Amino acid sequence: MTAAGSGPAAPGVTWLGRTLLDARALYFVSYDGLVNNNSFQKNGLFTYRGRQYAAWYSADRSATLARRTTGGAHWSTVALDHRLTSDDSHNVISMGVSRTDGRLHAVMDAHSDGFFYVKSAPGLLDGELPWTPAAFGPVRTTLDGLALTERFTYPQFLCTPEGRLQLGYRAGVSGDGRNALAEYDGARWTVLGEWSSSSGTYTSAHGSSDARNMYLHGLDYDAQGRLHALFTWREQSASVMCGSGGLSNHDTGYVHSTDRGRTWRNDAGALVGTTGGPDTVAVDGPGLVVDPLGPDHSLMNQESQAVDSAGRPHAVISYVPGRFGRCTTDYVADRIAHGRAFHLRKNASGHWQKTEIPLPLDSTQRTQLVLDRYDNAYAVFPYGRIAAASKASGHTDWTPLYDGGGLNAFGEVVIDETRIRADDVLSFMYQERSTGTTPSPLYVADFALPA
C-alpha cells in the first residue's frame, strides 16, 4: 500500500483489519449484484456517537441490524421481524438517524412495489436503551401511516443541518420514475413530494424516448446546508441506443437545493424544479448537463458522489470510452472488458473537470467515492480495490493503493461515509464470493486515512 502525491496531506491507506458480521450471510446474484452490498444502499453502514451500525440479510433471510463500539471487535446483533420476500438485489436495507429523538430508522425490501419500515424506541442511538429486539417497534408497510407510493424503490436517508431526517426514494419504475422526498421532524413523517419528472422527449442520433428515470449518484448536504445531487437519465425506449444489449443511460447532470429540498437549481443557480409542484426537474430543463455523453457507452447509473470541505460536488461515473468503440451492444461484456471510471468534480475556478482513473473496472459494477479531511479523493472499486488522488495535484494523480488481495470480495462494497469524518477511518462492508445461493461471510474492513 503506497501513497499518491507528496507531503503530510497526501492520500494513503493503512490496513487496520476486518471484523466478521455474519459467517453465513444471504447470498444470491441478481442484476449482477448482491442484496447486502449495493452502491445505492445509503447508510447500510454508518457511525454515530462512537458506535458503528450495519444492516444485512442473514442466511434465513432475516433483516439483521448490528452495532459495535467504533473500532471494536465485537458486534451485537438484532434480528428484525421481517424476512426478505424475493431474490432481488434491489431490496437492500437502508438506515437513518433522527437526531432530534435518537431513533434508528430502516427501510427495506422494496423494488417497484411496497416497502417495509421499522424504527427504534427514542433514545436508542443516544445510549439510553439496551440493544435488543425489544428496542424496535413493529415492522410496517407505511411510514407511521404514510403510504407514500405503491411503486417504491431506492430509499436514501439523509439528515438536514437542523437534525431533521429525510427519506429520498423513487416513485414509479425504471424508465418511468420520479424522485421524491419525505421528512421526519421527530414527531411525524410528512411527504414533501416528487421533484423530478419522467416526461418530456429526449432524442439521440438513433431515435426518441418519451419517458425516463433520473438515477441519482447521491443526495448530500454540505457544511453550509446546500443539498447536492448528481445524476444520469435512463430512457425507457431502447430506440435511443445504437443497438440492443447496451444501457440507455445518458449524460451526467447536476442540481442543488438551498432550502432543504423544496426547490432545485442548476449549476448556474437558475430555478429548474419545485418539489411537490407542477414544474419538476425534467430532461429538457436548462443547464442541467455537466458532462454530456450519449447512450451508446453503457454509462452506469447510481454510482457515487461526495462533497468537499468547500462545498464543491464530486462524483465517480463509469462507462466504455469511445476509444474502445462507439457502440456497446452487450453492457456486461463491454464494461468488463473496456469499462473505465472517471472522477468528475467542480474545481476551484467553478468549472467541471473530469479525469480518467487508470484502473480497469474488470466488472459491471459500481465504484464508491469518498474524501478525507484534506479533500484527497479515494475510489473504492469493485472487489475492494482502492485508488486515490491528492487535492494538491488537482485530483489528477490517481494511483492504486490497495488491490483487494485476500478479501475474496464479490462486486460492490458499502461505504461508511460518516466514519471518515468521525475518526479518519475508511470502513466498508463486503461479502465474500460464493456460488449459487450458498451463504458466505460478510465483513467490515477498516483502513486508516491521513489524520
Coordinates of C-alpha atoms in Angstrom, one line a residue, residues 51 69 100 177 223 230 259 340 373-374 448:
R51 CA -20.8 3.4 17.6
T69 CA -18.1 0.4 19.6
T100 CA -34.0 15.0 17.4
G177 CA -40.0 7.1 -12.4
A223 CA -21.3 22.1 5.7
L230 CA -25.6 14.4 -9.4
D259 CA -34.0 25.2 1.0
R340 CA -13.3 2.8 -17.0
R373 CA -10.2 15.5 5.8
Y374 CA -7.7 17.1 3.4
A448 CA -6.6 4.3 8.4

